[in-house]
Each structure stands twice: as C-alpha cells, then as structure tokens.
Short mmCIF file of C-alpha atoms in Angstrom, two decimals:
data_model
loop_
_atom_site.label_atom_id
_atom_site.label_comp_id
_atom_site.label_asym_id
_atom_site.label_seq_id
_atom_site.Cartn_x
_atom_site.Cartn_y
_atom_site.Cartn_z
CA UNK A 1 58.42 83.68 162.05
CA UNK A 2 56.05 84.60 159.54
CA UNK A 3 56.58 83.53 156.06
CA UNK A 4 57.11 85.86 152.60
CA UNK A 5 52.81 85.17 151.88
CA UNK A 6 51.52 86.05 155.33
CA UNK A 7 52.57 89.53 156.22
CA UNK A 8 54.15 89.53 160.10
CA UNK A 9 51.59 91.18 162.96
CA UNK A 10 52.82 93.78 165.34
CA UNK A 11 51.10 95.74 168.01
CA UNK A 12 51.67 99.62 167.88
CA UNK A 13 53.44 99.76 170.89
CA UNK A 14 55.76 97.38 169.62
CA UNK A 15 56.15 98.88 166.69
CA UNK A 16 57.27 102.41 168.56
CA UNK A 17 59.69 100.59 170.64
CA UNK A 18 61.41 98.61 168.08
CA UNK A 19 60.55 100.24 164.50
CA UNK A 20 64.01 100.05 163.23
CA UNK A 21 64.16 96.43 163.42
CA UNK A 22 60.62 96.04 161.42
CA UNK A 23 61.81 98.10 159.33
CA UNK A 24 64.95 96.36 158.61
CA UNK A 25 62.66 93.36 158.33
CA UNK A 26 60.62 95.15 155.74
CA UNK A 27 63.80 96.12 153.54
CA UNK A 28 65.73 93.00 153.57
CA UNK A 29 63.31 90.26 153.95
CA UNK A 30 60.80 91.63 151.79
CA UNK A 31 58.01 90.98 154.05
CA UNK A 32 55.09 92.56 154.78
CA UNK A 33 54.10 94.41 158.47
CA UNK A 34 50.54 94.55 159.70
CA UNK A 35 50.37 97.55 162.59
CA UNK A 36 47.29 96.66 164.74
CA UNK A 37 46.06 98.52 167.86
CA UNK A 38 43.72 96.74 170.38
CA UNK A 39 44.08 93.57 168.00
CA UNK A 40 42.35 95.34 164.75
CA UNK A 41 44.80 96.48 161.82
CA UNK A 42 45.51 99.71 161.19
CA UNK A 43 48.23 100.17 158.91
CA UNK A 44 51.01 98.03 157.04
CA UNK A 45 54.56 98.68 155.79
CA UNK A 46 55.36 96.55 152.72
CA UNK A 47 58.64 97.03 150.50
CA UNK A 48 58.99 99.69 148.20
CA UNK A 49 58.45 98.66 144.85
CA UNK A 50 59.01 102.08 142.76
CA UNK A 51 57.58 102.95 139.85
CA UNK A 52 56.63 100.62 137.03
CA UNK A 53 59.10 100.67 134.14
CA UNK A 54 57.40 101.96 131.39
CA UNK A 55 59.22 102.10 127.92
CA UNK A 56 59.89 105.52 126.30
CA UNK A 57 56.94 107.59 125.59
CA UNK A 58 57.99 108.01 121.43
CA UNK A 59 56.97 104.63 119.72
CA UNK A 60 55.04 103.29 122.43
CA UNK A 61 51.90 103.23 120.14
CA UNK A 62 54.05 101.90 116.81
CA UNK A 63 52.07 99.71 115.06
CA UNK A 64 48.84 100.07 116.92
CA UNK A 65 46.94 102.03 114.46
CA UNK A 66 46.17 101.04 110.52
CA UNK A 67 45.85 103.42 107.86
CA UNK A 68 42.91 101.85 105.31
CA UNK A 69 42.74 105.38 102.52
CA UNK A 70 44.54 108.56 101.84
CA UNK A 71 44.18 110.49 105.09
CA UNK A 72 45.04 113.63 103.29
CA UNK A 73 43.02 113.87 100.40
CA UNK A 74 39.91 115.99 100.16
CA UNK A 75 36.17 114.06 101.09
CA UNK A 76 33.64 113.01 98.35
CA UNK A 77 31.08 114.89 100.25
CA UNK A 78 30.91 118.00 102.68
CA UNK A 79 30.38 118.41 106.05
CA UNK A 80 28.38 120.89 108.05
CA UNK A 81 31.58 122.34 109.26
CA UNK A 82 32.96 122.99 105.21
CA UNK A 83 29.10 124.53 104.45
#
C-alpha cells in the first residue's frame, strides 16, 4: 500500500477496469495516482484542492501604500504635458 508521500502506480488497463475504486482512493485517502502505460507515466489523479481562499478584493491593499505630500495640490514646476 503506498503511503500519503509516494503517489500509488497503476497500469492503464487497470485503471479502465477498476477506475471507481482509484478514484475512491483518490477522494478519501487523499492520495495521489500515477497512470503509466508500458511502465512510463502518463497521467496522475491527485485530490481536488479548489481554489485558494483569497480575502475580499476591497482592503486587500490597506496599508500597503504611504502617502509622503499633498497628492492634490498643484506642482512647483510644469510638465511637458501642462506646456
């Protein structure tokens, strides 16, 4: 039996005959399945993870930026653009 770190090694054949039960395995074991055909891999089915929680998109950046001057008042000098 393989263990959670190495992921369990299955022909293709085997696979097609018996993919429910790897499948099971997959789900509630939380193991790993290498596919191989003629001994090389060629596929593996690992848990589903979903997506990665990721906090609100408002206030993600609070605090991440620092205001030094008075971002609204007019410049000292002019720029191309103002000429």
């Amino acid at each position: 039996m393989a263990t959670k770190n190495k992921p369990l090694e299955v022909s293709a054949s085997d696979l097609k005959n018996s993919w429910h039960e790897f499948l099971e395995r997959v789900s509630q074991g939380r193991q790993e399945v290498v596919v191989t055909r003629y001994g090389h891999p060629i596929a593996k089915l690992s848990p589903y993870e979903g997506p990665a929680e990721v906090g609100g998109i408002f206030g993600c950046l609070a605090g991440s930026v620092t205001i030094h001057s008075d971002i609204v008042a007019p410049l000292d000098e002019a720029w191309d653009a103002d000429a």
